[in-house]
Tab-separated table of N, CA and C in Angstrom:
chain	number	residue	atom	x	y	z
A	179	THR	N	47.855	16.522	43.801
A	179	THR	CA	47.305	16.173	42.493
A	179	THR	C	46.248	15.088	42.644
A	180	PRO	N	45.137	15.210	41.970
A	180	PRO	CA	44.119	14.149	42.097
A	180	PRO	C	44.559	12.893	41.370
A	181	GLU	N	44.098	11.812	42.008
A	181	GLU	CA	44.401	10.399	41.438
A	181	GLU	C	43.537	10.137	40.300
A	182	LYS	N	44.051	9.586	39.288
A	182	LYS	CA	43.314	9.130	38.059
A	182	LYS	C	42.709	7.738	38.286
A	183	HIS	N	41.485	7.633	38.044
A	183	HIS	CA	40.832	6.299	38.219
A	183	HIS	C	40.712	5.692	36.729
A	184	VAL	N	41.290	4.512	36.618
A	184	VAL	CA	41.244	3.826	35.281
A	184	VAL	C	40.155	2.709	35.369
A	185	VAL	N	39.293	2.674	34.398
A	185	VAL	CA	38.229	1.653	34.376
A	185	VAL	C	38.637	0.674	33.266
A	186	LYS	N	38.805	-0.524	33.668
A	186	LYS	CA	39.155	-1.616	32.700
A	186	LYS	C	37.858	-2.332	32.286
A	187	PRO	N	37.816	-2.621	30.969
A	187	PRO	CA	36.586	-3.385	30.524
A	187	PRO	C	36.551	-4.781	31.075
A	188	LYS	N	35.310	-5.200	31.477
A	188	LYS	CA	35.131	-6.511	32.075
A	188	LYS	C	35.177	-7.585	31.006
A	189	HIS	N	34.717	-7.348	29.843
A	189	HIS	CA	34.706	-8.352	28.750
A	189	HIS	C	35.514	-7.857	27.584
A	190	VAL	N	36.256	-8.670	27.032
A	190	VAL	CA	36.997	-8.331	25.806
A	190	VAL	C	36.438	-9.064	24.652
A	191	LYS	N	35.982	-8.410	23.596
A	191	LYS	CA	35.417	-9.061	22.409
A	191	LYS	C	36.579	-9.703	21.624
A	192	LYS	N	36.374	-10.966	21.223
A	192	LYS	CA	37.361	-11.635	20.436
A	192	LYS	C	36.793	-11.816	19.086
A	193	THR	N	37.541	-11.479	18.075
A	193	THR	CA	37.086	-11.666	16.675
A	193	THR	C	37.237	-13.113	16.321
A	194	PRO	N	36.220	-13.682	15.702
A	194	PRO	CA	36.262	-15.075	15.358
A	194	PRO	C	37.288	-15.324	14.257
A	195	PRO	N	37.854	-16.507	14.226
A	195	PRO	CA	38.834	-16.802	13.170
A	195	PRO	C	38.097	-16.777	11.758
A	196	PRO	N	38.840	-16.486	10.694
A	196	PRO	CA	38.179	-16.491	9.371
A	196	PRO	C	37.604	-17.811	9.059
A	197	ALA	N	36.430	-17.755	8.413
A	197	ALA	CA	35.688	-18.972	8.017
A	197	ALA	C	36.512	-19.822	7.061
A	198	THR	N	36.367	-21.096	7.209
A	198	THR	CA	37.053	-22.026	6.286
A	198	THR	C	35.960	-22.704	5.488
A	199	HIS	N	36.291	-23.453	4.463
A	199	HIS	CA	35.333	-24.219	3.676
A	199	HIS	C	34.443	-25.080	4.524
A	200	GLU	N	35.079	-25.688	5.612
A	200	GLU	CA	34.361	-26.688	6.462
A	200	GLU	C	33.295	-25.931	7.280
A	201	ASP	N	33.565	-24.629	7.575
A	201	ASP	CA	32.652	-23.839	8.403
A	201	ASP	C	31.401	-23.411	7.667
A	202	LYS	N	31.404	-23.363	6.373
A	202	LYS	CA	30.292	-22.843	5.578
A	202	LYS	C	29.160	-23.828	5.589
A	203	PRO	N	27.909	-23.351	5.930
A	203	PRO	CA	26.786	-24.292	5.999
A	203	PRO	C	26.352	-24.763	4.550
A	204	ASP	N	26.038	-26.029	4.375
A	204	ASP	CA	25.525	-26.358	3.079
A	204	ASP	C	24.106	-25.988	2.919
A	205	GLU	N	23.559	-25.965	1.721
A	205	GLU	CA	22.231	-25.518	1.484
A	205	GLU	C	21.142	-26.275	2.243
A	206	ASP	N	21.413	-27.618	2.464
A	206	ASP	CA	20.373	-28.406	3.156
A	206	ASP	C	20.531	-28.404	4.662
A	207	ALA	N	21.507	-27.699	5.184
A	207	ALA	CA	21.702	-27.650	6.615
A	207	ALA	C	20.766	-26.670	7.241
A	208	ALA	N	20.437	-26.914	8.463
A	208	ALA	CA	19.572	-25.931	9.177
A	208	ALA	C	20.331	-24.666	9.626
A	209	ALA	N	19.667	-23.524	9.586
A	209	ALA	CA	20.271	-22.299	10.045
A	209	ALA	C	20.532	-22.450	11.549
A	210	PRO	N	21.570	-21.951	12.079
A	210	PRO	CA	21.890	-22.127	13.578
A	210	PRO	C	20.761	-21.609	14.451
A	211	GLU	N	20.097	-20.612	14.015
A	211	GLU	CA	18.993	-20.108	14.885
A	211	GLU	C	17.795	-20.976	14.953
A	212	THR	N	17.656	-21.887	13.951
A	212	THR	CA	16.454	-22.761	13.949
A	212	THR	C	16.775	-23.989	14.779
A	213	MET	N	17.926	-24.406	14.861
A	213	MET	CA	18.284	-25.593	15.641
A	213	MET	C	17.422	-26.784	15.261
A	214	GLY	N	17.042	-26.959	14.056
A	214	GLY	CA	16.104	-28.016	13.596
A	214	GLY	C	16.431	-28.427	12.255
A	215	LEU	N	15.403	-28.891	11.548
A	215	LEU	CA	15.582	-29.341	10.227
A	215	LEU	C	15.624	-28.202	9.242
A	216	SER	N	16.283	-28.412	8.061
A	216	SER	CA	16.358	-27.449	7.126
A	216	SER	C	14.998	-27.474	6.293
A	217	LYS	N	14.737	-26.523	5.496
A	217	LYS	CA	13.521	-26.483	4.683
A	217	LYS	C	13.527	-27.686	3.752
A	218	ALA	N	14.644	-28.044	3.192
A	218	ALA	CA	14.616	-29.264	2.311
A	218	ALA	C	14.307	-30.559	3.117
A	219	GLN	N	14.879	-30.588	4.293
A	219	GLN	CA	14.616	-31.804	5.108
A	219	GLN	C	13.172	-31.876	5.537
A	220	VAL	N	12.626	-30.750	5.868
A	220	VAL	CA	11.190	-30.730	6.306
A	220	VAL	C	10.294	-31.045	5.132
A	221	ALA	N	10.612	-30.494	3.945
A	221	ALA	CA	9.807	-30.810	2.803
A	221	ALA	C	9.820	-32.224	2.378
A	222	LYS	N	11.060	-32.784	2.504
A	222	LYS	CA	11.244	-34.279	2.237
A	222	LYS	C	10.433	-35.109	3.198
A	223	LYS	N	10.538	-34.769	4.472
A	223	LYS	CA	9.762	-35.574	5.486
A	223	LYS	C	8.289	-35.378	5.312
A	224	LEU	N	7.840	-34.140	5.088
A	224	LEU	CA	6.458	-33.883	4.893
A	224	LEU	C	5.855	-34.612	3.626
A	225	GLY	N	6.665	-34.536	2.544
A	225	GLY	CA	6.255	-35.185	1.276
A	225	GLY	C	6.111	-36.667	1.506
A	226	ALA	N	7.000	-37.335	2.238
A	226	ALA	CA	6.926	-38.698	2.523
A	226	ALA	C	5.689	-39.087	3.303
A	227	LYS	N	5.473	-38.232	4.353
A	227	LYS	CA	4.304	-38.439	5.233
A	227	LYS	C	3.024	-38.368	4.404
A	228	LEU	N	2.901	-37.255	3.644
A	228	LEU	CA	1.709	-37.066	2.784
A	228	LEU	C	1.485	-38.140	1.825
A	229	GLU	N	2.593	-38.538	1.225
A	229	GLU	CA	2.461	-39.707	0.285
A	229	GLU	C	1.963	-40.955	0.967
A	230	ALA	N	2.494	-41.209	2.151
A	230	ALA	CA	2.147	-42.371	2.907
A	230	ALA	C	0.643	-42.308	3.321
A	231	GLU	N	0.125	-41.103	3.456
A	231	GLU	CA	-1.273	-40.946	3.823
A	231	GLU	C	-2.171	-41.015	2.608
A	232	GLY	N	-1.624	-41.059	1.381
A	232	GLY	CA	-2.393	-41.198	0.245
A	232	GLY	C	-2.957	-39.932	-0.368
A	233	THR	N	-2.309	-38.762	-0.068
A	233	THR	CA	-2.778	-37.540	-0.538
A	233	THR	C	-2.640	-37.330	-2.025
A	234	GLU	N	-1.784	-38.108	-2.716
A	234	GLU	CA	-1.715	-37.973	-4.150
A	234	GLU	C	-2.981	-38.429	-4.897
A	235	LYS	N	-3.814	-39.119	-4.064
A	235	LYS	CA	-5.160	-39.588	-4.597
A	235	LYS	C	-6.216	-38.879	-3.819
A	236	GLY	N	-5.928	-37.688	-3.280
A	236	GLY	CA	-6.836	-37.019	-2.437
A	236	GLY	C	-8.132	-36.613	-3.163
A	237	VAL	N	-9.144	-36.403	-2.350
A	237	VAL	CA	-10.468	-36.013	-2.852
A	237	VAL	C	-10.543	-34.504	-2.904
A	238	TYR	N	-10.707	-33.979	-4.112
A	238	TYR	CA	-10.851	-32.541	-4.322
A	238	TYR	C	-12.329	-32.348	-4.746
A	239	SER	N	-13.204	-32.230	-3.823
A	239	SER	CA	-14.594	-32.106	-4.250
A	239	SER	C	-15.276	-31.147	-3.431
A	240	GLY	N	-16.406	-30.615	-3.963
A	240	GLY	CA	-17.181	-29.742	-3.210
A	240	GLY	C	-16.642	-28.265	-3.126
A	241	PRO	N	-17.473	-27.279	-2.896
A	241	PRO	CA	-17.150	-25.975	-2.888
A	241	PRO	C	-16.083	-25.624	-1.855
A	242	SER	N	-16.094	-26.403	-0.757
A	242	SER	CA	-15.088	-26.098	0.269
A	242	SER	C	-14.173	-27.398	0.384
A	243	GLY	N	-13.738	-27.905	-0.799
A	243	GLY	CA	-12.911	-29.019	-0.769
A	243	GLY	C	-11.567	-28.782	-0.176
A	244	SER	N	-10.680	-29.794	-0.112
A	244	SER	CA	-9.409	-29.664	0.568
A	244	SER	C	-8.441	-28.721	-0.087
A	245	ARG	N	-8.597	-28.361	-1.295
A	245	ARG	CA	-7.595	-27.506	-1.944
A	245	ARG	C	-7.584	-26.134	-1.294
A	246	SER	N	-8.711	-25.625	-0.781
A	246	SER	CA	-8.814	-24.293	-0.291
A	246	SER	C	-8.117	-24.134	1.064
A	247	GLY	N	-7.963	-25.271	1.796
A	247	GLY	CA	-7.322	-25.099	3.096
A	247	GLY	C	-8.369	-24.849	4.143
A	248	HIS	N	-9.588	-24.624	3.805
A	248	HIS	CA	-10.632	-24.394	4.818
A	248	HIS	C	-11.186	-25.688	5.347
A	249	GLU	N	-11.668	-25.636	6.598
A	249	GLU	CA	-12.279	-26.859	7.264
A	249	GLU	C	-13.348	-27.341	6.426
A	250	ASN	N	-13.479	-28.617	6.246
A	250	ASN	CA	-14.528	-29.198	5.365
A	250	ASN	C	-15.275	-30.168	6.238
A	251	ASN	N	-16.512	-29.854	6.742
A	251	ASN	CA	-17.297	-30.694	7.599
A	251	ASN	C	-17.886	-31.856	6.815
A	252	PHE	N	-17.804	-31.872	5.532
A	252	PHE	CA	-18.359	-32.910	4.739
A	252	PHE	C	-17.358	-33.827	4.020
A	253	SER	N	-16.081	-33.803	4.505
A	253	SER	CA	-15.043	-34.553	3.860
A	253	SER	C	-15.328	-36.010	3.835
A	254	ASP	N	-15.953	-36.613	4.854
A	254	ASP	CA	-16.231	-38.029	4.850
A	254	ASP	C	-17.306	-38.328	3.784
A	255	PHE	N	-18.297	-37.454	3.671
A	255	PHE	CA	-19.364	-37.641	2.640
A	255	PHE	C	-18.712	-37.583	1.253
A	256	TYR	N	-17.859	-36.571	1.018
A	256	TYR	CA	-17.231	-36.416	-0.253
A	256	TYR	C	-16.353	-37.582	-0.591
A	257	ALA	N	-15.623	-38.108	0.458
A	257	ALA	CA	-14.736	-39.261	0.224
A	257	ALA	C	-15.577	-40.521	-0.120
A	258	SER	N	-16.751	-40.621	0.530
A	258	SER	CA	-17.601	-41.750	0.197
A	258	SER	C	-18.114	-41.680	-1.264
A	259	ILE	N	-18.527	-40.494	-1.663
A	259	ILE	CA	-18.980	-40.277	-3.155
A	259	ILE	C	-17.784	-40.672	-4.074
A	260	TYR	N	-16.576	-40.114	-3.736
A	260	TYR	CA	-15.449	-40.342	-4.583
A	260	TYR	C	-15.137	-41.866	-4.717
A	261	ASP	N	-15.226	-42.586	-3.635
A	261	ASP	CA	-15.045	-44.036	-3.681
A	261	ASP	C	-16.116	-44.719	-4.492
A	262	GLN	N	-17.356	-44.297	-4.384
A	262	GLN	CA	-18.409	-44.900	-5.090
A	262	GLN	C	-18.254	-44.647	-6.612
A	263	VAL	N	-17.794	-43.476	-6.969
A	263	VAL	CA	-17.626	-43.150	-8.400
A	263	VAL	C	-16.407	-43.942	-8.887
A	264	MET	N	-15.306	-44.001	-8.162
A	264	MET	CA	-14.090	-44.657	-8.606
A	264	MET	C	-14.328	-46.116	-8.821
A	265	ASN	N	-15.257	-46.739	-7.912
A	265	ASN	CA	-15.548	-48.138	-8.095
A	265	ASN	C	-16.370	-48.437	-9.387
A	266	LYS	N	-16.999	-47.434	-9.972
A	266	LYS	CA	-17.713	-47.537	-11.213
A	266	LYS	C	-16.906	-47.092	-12.491
A	267	TRP	N	-15.818	-46.445	-12.225
A	267	TRP	CA	-15.101	-45.844	-13.324
A	267	TRP	C	-14.176	-46.831	-13.999
A	268	ASN	N	-14.314	-47.000	-15.303
A	268	ASN	CA	-13.436	-47.840	-16.058
A	268	ASN	C	-12.545	-46.789	-16.879
A	269	GLU	N	-11.423	-46.458	-16.371
A	269	GLU	CA	-10.545	-45.530	-17.068
A	269	GLU	C	-10.085	-46.174	-18.397
A	270	PRO	N	-10.236	-45.473	-19.494
A	270	PRO	CA	-9.824	-46.035	-20.825
A	270	PRO	C	-8.339	-46.328	-20.840
A	271	ASN	N	-7.957	-47.382	-21.345
A	271	ASN	CA	-6.581	-47.776	-21.484
A	271	ASN	C	-5.909	-47.005	-22.625
A	272	LEU	N	-5.650	-45.746	-22.446
A	272	LEU	CA	-5.150	-44.844	-23.529
A	272	LEU	C	-3.792	-44.356	-23.143
A	273	ASP	N	-2.949	-44.141	-24.069
A	273	ASP	CA	-1.645	-43.491	-23.804
A	273	ASP	C	-1.696	-42.076	-24.309
A	274	ASP	N	-2.326	-41.233	-23.506
A	274	ASP	CA	-2.509	-39.858	-23.890
A	274	ASP	C	-1.814	-38.920	-22.904
A	275	ALA	N	-0.575	-38.707	-23.062
A	275	ALA	CA	0.156	-37.854	-22.157
A	275	ALA	C	-0.299	-36.388	-21.999
A	276	GLN	N	-1.014	-35.946	-23.021
A	276	GLN	CA	-1.625	-34.581	-22.992
A	276	GLN	C	-2.815	-34.460	-22.140
A	277	ALA	N	-3.548	-35.550	-21.839
A	277	ALA	CA	-4.781	-35.470	-21.109
A	277	ALA	C	-4.572	-35.071	-19.692
A	278	VAL	N	-5.523	-34.290	-19.184
A	278	VAL	CA	-5.468	-33.817	-17.816
A	278	VAL	C	-6.632	-34.495	-16.980
A	279	ASN	N	-6.618	-34.374	-15.712
A	279	ASN	CA	-7.667	-34.991	-14.889
A	279	ASN	C	-9.040	-34.329	-15.163
A	280	PRO	N	-10.020	-35.009	-15.665
A	280	PRO	CA	-11.312	-34.407	-15.875
A	280	PRO	C	-11.999	-34.162	-14.532
A	281	VAL	N	-12.887	-33.138	-14.542
A	281	VAL	CA	-13.706	-32.830	-13.387
A	281	VAL	C	-15.132	-32.873	-13.696
A	282	VAL	N	-15.890	-33.660	-12.983
A	282	VAL	CA	-17.301	-33.811	-13.200
A	282	VAL	C	-18.086	-33.256	-11.988
A	283	GLN	N	-19.225	-32.611	-12.241
A	283	GLN	CA	-20.051	-32.123	-11.173
A	283	GLN	C	-21.328	-33.001	-11.101
A	284	ILE	N	-21.687	-33.332	-9.954
A	284	ILE	CA	-22.936	-34.039	-9.724
A	284	ILE	C	-23.866	-33.254	-8.872
A	285	HIS	N	-25.207	-33.372	-9.113
A	285	HIS	CA	-26.103	-32.734	-8.156
A	285	HIS	C	-26.798	-33.905	-7.363
A	286	VAL	N	-26.632	-33.764	-5.992
A	286	VAL	CA	-27.201	-34.843	-5.134
A	286	VAL	C	-28.521	-34.328	-4.511
A	287	ASP	N	-29.592	-35.073	-4.685
A	287	ASP	CA	-30.856	-34.725	-4.065
A	287	ASP	C	-30.738	-35.010	-2.585
A	288	LYS	N	-31.630	-34.465	-1.825
A	288	LYS	CA	-31.625	-34.642	-0.342
A	288	LYS	C	-31.657	-36.071	0.044
A	289	ASP	N	-32.350	-36.955	-0.742
A	289	ASP	CA	-32.381	-38.380	-0.406
A	289	ASP	C	-31.143	-39.205	-0.883
A	290	GLY	N	-30.142	-38.454	-1.437
A	290	GLY	CA	-28.926	-39.153	-1.968
A	290	GLY	C	-28.960	-39.564	-3.403
A	291	HIS	N	-30.104	-39.238	-4.059
A	291	HIS	CA	-30.181	-39.671	-5.527
A	291	HIS	C	-29.374	-38.665	-6.389
A	292	VAL	N	-28.638	-39.268	-7.330
A	292	VAL	CA	-27.938	-38.478	-8.322
A	292	VAL	C	-28.563	-38.801	-9.690
A	293	ALA	N	-29.342	-37.844	-10.181
A	293	ALA	CA	-30.050	-38.119	-11.489
A	293	ALA	C	-28.960	-37.927	-12.595
A	294	PRO	N	-28.997	-38.863	-13.531
A	294	PRO	CA	-28.044	-38.824	-14.670
A	294	PRO	C	-28.008	-37.501	-15.454
A	295	ASP	N	-29.166	-36.885	-15.571
A	295	ASP	CA	-29.210	-35.604	-16.259
A	295	ASP	C	-28.734	-34.455	-15.481
A	296	ARG	N	-28.330	-34.713	-14.211
A	296	ARG	CA	-27.821	-33.623	-13.328
A	296	ARG	C	-26.232	-33.801	-13.124
A	297	VAL	N	-25.652	-34.514	-14.049
A	297	VAL	CA	-24.183	-34.771	-14.043
A	297	VAL	C	-23.616	-33.979	-15.254
A	298	THR	N	-22.601	-33.122	-14.972
A	298	THR	CA	-22.030	-32.362	-16.047
A	298	THR	C	-20.465	-32.357	-16.012
A	299	LEU	N	-19.947	-32.163	-17.109
A	299	LEU	CA	-18.424	-32.099	-17.225
A	299	LEU	C	-17.988	-30.608	-17.014
A	300	LEU	N	-17.277	-30.425	-15.916
A	300	LEU	CA	-16.763	-29.049	-15.566
A	300	LEU	C	-15.431	-28.772	-16.279
A	301	THR	N	-14.536	-29.800	-16.281
A	301	THR	CA	-13.249	-29.614	-16.940
A	301	THR	C	-13.001	-30.853	-17.807
A	302	SER	N	-12.713	-30.619	-19.022
A	302	SER	CA	-12.415	-31.720	-19.955
A	302	SER	C	-10.994	-32.141	-19.792
A	303	SER	N	-10.809	-33.419	-19.984
A	303	SER	CA	-9.427	-34.024	-19.929
A	303	SER	C	-8.669	-33.602	-21.232
A	304	GLY	N	-9.413	-33.253	-22.264
A	304	GLY	CA	-8.854	-33.059	-23.569
A	304	GLY	C	-8.977	-34.306	-24.420
A	305	ASN	N	-9.618	-35.378	-23.849
A	305	ASN	CA	-9.743	-36.627	-24.582
A	305	ASN	C	-11.170	-37.061	-24.465
A	306	GLN	N	-11.884	-37.188	-25.549
A	306	GLN	CA	-13.320	-37.474	-25.514
A	306	GLN	C	-13.584	-38.804	-24.806
A	307	ALA	N	-12.739	-39.868	-25.057
A	307	ALA	CA	-13.008	-41.142	-24.420
A	307	ALA	C	-12.859	-41.086	-22.976
A	308	ILE	N	-11.895	-40.310	-22.462
A	308	ILE	CA	-11.757	-40.176	-20.989
A	308	ILE	C	-12.907	-39.459	-20.411
A	309	ASP	N	-13.280	-38.356	-21.030
A	309	ASP	CA	-14.421	-37.480	-20.482
A	309	ASP	C	-15.677	-38.410	-20.519
A	310	ASP	N	-15.898	-39.134	-21.582
A	310	ASP	CA	-17.198	-39.982	-21.591
A	310	ASP	C	-17.190	-41.015	-20.525
A	311	SER	N	-15.950	-41.584	-20.214
A	311	SER	CA	-15.891	-42.614	-19.194
A	311	SER	C	-16.095	-42.042	-17.789
A	312	ALA	N	-15.670	-40.860	-17.578
A	312	ALA	CA	-15.867	-40.151	-16.254
A	312	ALA	C	-17.351	-39.814	-16.074
A	313	LEU	N	-17.951	-39.253	-17.125
A	313	LEU	CA	-19.365	-38.962	-17.122
A	313	LEU	C	-20.239	-40.194	-16.893
A	314	SER	N	-19.852	-41.219	-17.568
A	314	SER	CA	-20.666	-42.504	-17.476
A	314	SER	C	-20.601	-43.019	-16.033
A	315	ALA	N	-19.386	-43.019	-15.399
A	315	ALA	CA	-19.252	-43.457	-14.053
A	315	ALA	C	-20.105	-42.694	-13.034
A	316	ALA	N	-20.121	-41.299	-13.230
A	316	ALA	CA	-20.886	-40.442	-12.357
A	316	ALA	C	-22.408	-40.606	-12.615
A	317	ARG	N	-22.764	-40.769	-13.863
A	317	ARG	CA	-24.188	-40.960	-14.137
A	317	ARG	C	-24.782	-42.260	-13.726
A	318	SER	N	-23.896	-43.195	-13.455
A	318	SER	CA	-24.406	-44.531	-13.015
A	318	SER	C	-24.478	-44.610	-11.503
A	319	LEU	N	-24.291	-43.578	-10.775
A	319	LEU	CA	-24.275	-43.612	-9.335
A	319	LEU	C	-25.659	-43.983	-8.793
A	320	GLY	N	-26.769	-43.441	-9.360
A	320	GLY	CA	-28.111	-43.748	-8.836
A	320	GLY	C	-28.265	-43.109	-7.450
A	321	TYR	N	-28.484	-43.989	-6.469
A	321	TYR	CA	-28.548	-43.521	-5.050
A	321	TYR	C	-27.173	-43.747	-4.373
A	322	LEU	N	-26.714	-42.695	-3.666
A	322	LEU	CA	-25.493	-42.842	-2.851
A	322	LEU	C	-25.806	-43.701	-1.657
A	323	LEU	N	-24.716	-44.155	-1.004
A	323	LEU	CA	-24.855	-44.987	0.206
A	323	LEU	C	-25.482	-44.235	1.365
A	324	GLN	N	-25.562	-42.854	1.299
A	324	GLN	CA	-26.150	-42.139	2.346
A	324	GLN	C	-26.744	-40.849	1.775
A	325	PRO	N	-27.764	-40.268	2.392
A	325	PRO	CA	-28.375	-39.058	1.856
A	325	PRO	C	-27.485	-37.846	2.056
A	326	LEU	N	-27.844	-36.815	1.387
A	326	LEU	CA	-27.100	-35.548	1.459
A	326	LEU	C	-27.140	-35.057	2.940
A	327	PRO	N	-26.009	-34.777	3.573
A	327	PRO	CA	-26.043	-34.266	4.948
A	327	PRO	C	-26.588	-32.792	5.058
A	328	ASP	N	-27.177	-32.529	6.157
A	328	ASP	CA	-27.739	-31.161	6.301
A	328	ASP	C	-26.673	-30.141	6.087
A	329	ARG	N	-27.136	-29.051	5.368
A	329	ARG	CA	-26.188	-27.915	5.042
A	329	ARG	C	-25.128	-28.253	4.074
A	330	CYS	N	-25.123	-29.427	3.563
A	330	CYS	CA	-24.079	-29.802	2.551
A	330	CYS	C	-24.513	-29.241	1.218
A	331	PRO	N	-23.611	-28.541	0.462
A	331	PRO	CA	-24.040	-28.031	-0.867
A	331	PRO	C	-24.329	-29.238	-1.767
A	332	PRO	N	-25.441	-29.224	-2.540
A	332	PRO	CA	-25.798	-30.374	-3.330
A	332	PRO	C	-25.009	-30.521	-4.618
A	333	ASP	N	-24.307	-29.538	-5.085
A	333	ASP	CA	-23.508	-29.584	-6.285
A	333	ASP	C	-22.053	-29.940	-5.926
A	334	ILE	N	-21.568	-31.077	-6.298
A	334	ILE	CA	-20.337	-31.617	-5.777
A	334	ILE	C	-19.398	-31.941	-7.016
A	335	SER	N	-18.210	-31.430	-6.948
A	335	SER	CA	-17.202	-31.616	-7.998
A	335	SER	C	-16.361	-32.862	-7.676
A	336	ILE	N	-16.090	-33.711	-8.733
A	336	ILE	CA	-15.228	-34.860	-8.555
A	336	ILE	C	-14.154	-34.812	-9.536
A	337	THR	N	-12.828	-34.881	-9.057
A	337	THR	CA	-11.735	-34.906	-9.935
A	337	THR	C	-11.290	-36.355	-10.123
A	338	PHE	N	-11.380	-36.727	-11.415
A	338	PHE	CA	-10.948	-38.139	-11.754
A	338	PHE	C	-9.416	-38.090	-11.968
A	339	LYS	N	-8.654	-38.883	-11.243
A	339	LYS	CA	-7.176	-38.921	-11.317
A	339	LYS	C	-6.769	-39.914	-12.376
A	340	LEU	N	-6.145	-39.402	-13.387
A	340	LEU	CA	-5.603	-40.240	-14.534
A	340	LEU	C	-4.350	-40.880	-14.034
A	341	THR	N	-4.150	-42.117	-14.603
A	341	THR	CA	-2.933	-42.857	-14.158
A	341	THR	C	-1.916	-42.982	-15.270
A	342	HIS	N	-1.933	-41.985	-16.280
A	342	HIS	CA	-1.042	-42.190	-17.336
A	342	HIS	C	0.316	-41.737	-17.079
């Protein structure tokens, strides 16, 4: 009679014990496969870093401004304009919780001149006094600290950040 050959498995699968309350991951914990920070932890750290960098007062200007996520070769120029305008802006001391950030567009000549009649209100704040103050600041620019860079679009939008 032929001999029977028995093959024994090399590895035996063990079923894990049932999960207990302590084994359940909490919502803020990282998934085991990421072995890193949870989404909430990353968002918290990123938010703190962005706040420390001053992004809540970020410059949103120009057709390729920072909101779009595209590279902006003129960001230093836009930041300079923003600083110049903010130095001239006297935000009205109003308690208007309904007002939104007004947006003003300026046209910059090649030599850096901003003619007052080339300043327009793109987005109203909803409050005439705030809109007038933003327009007044932009119209008082005169000549910028530097001329318009080559290939920089001459029409530049400036968002005035309300502090209400």
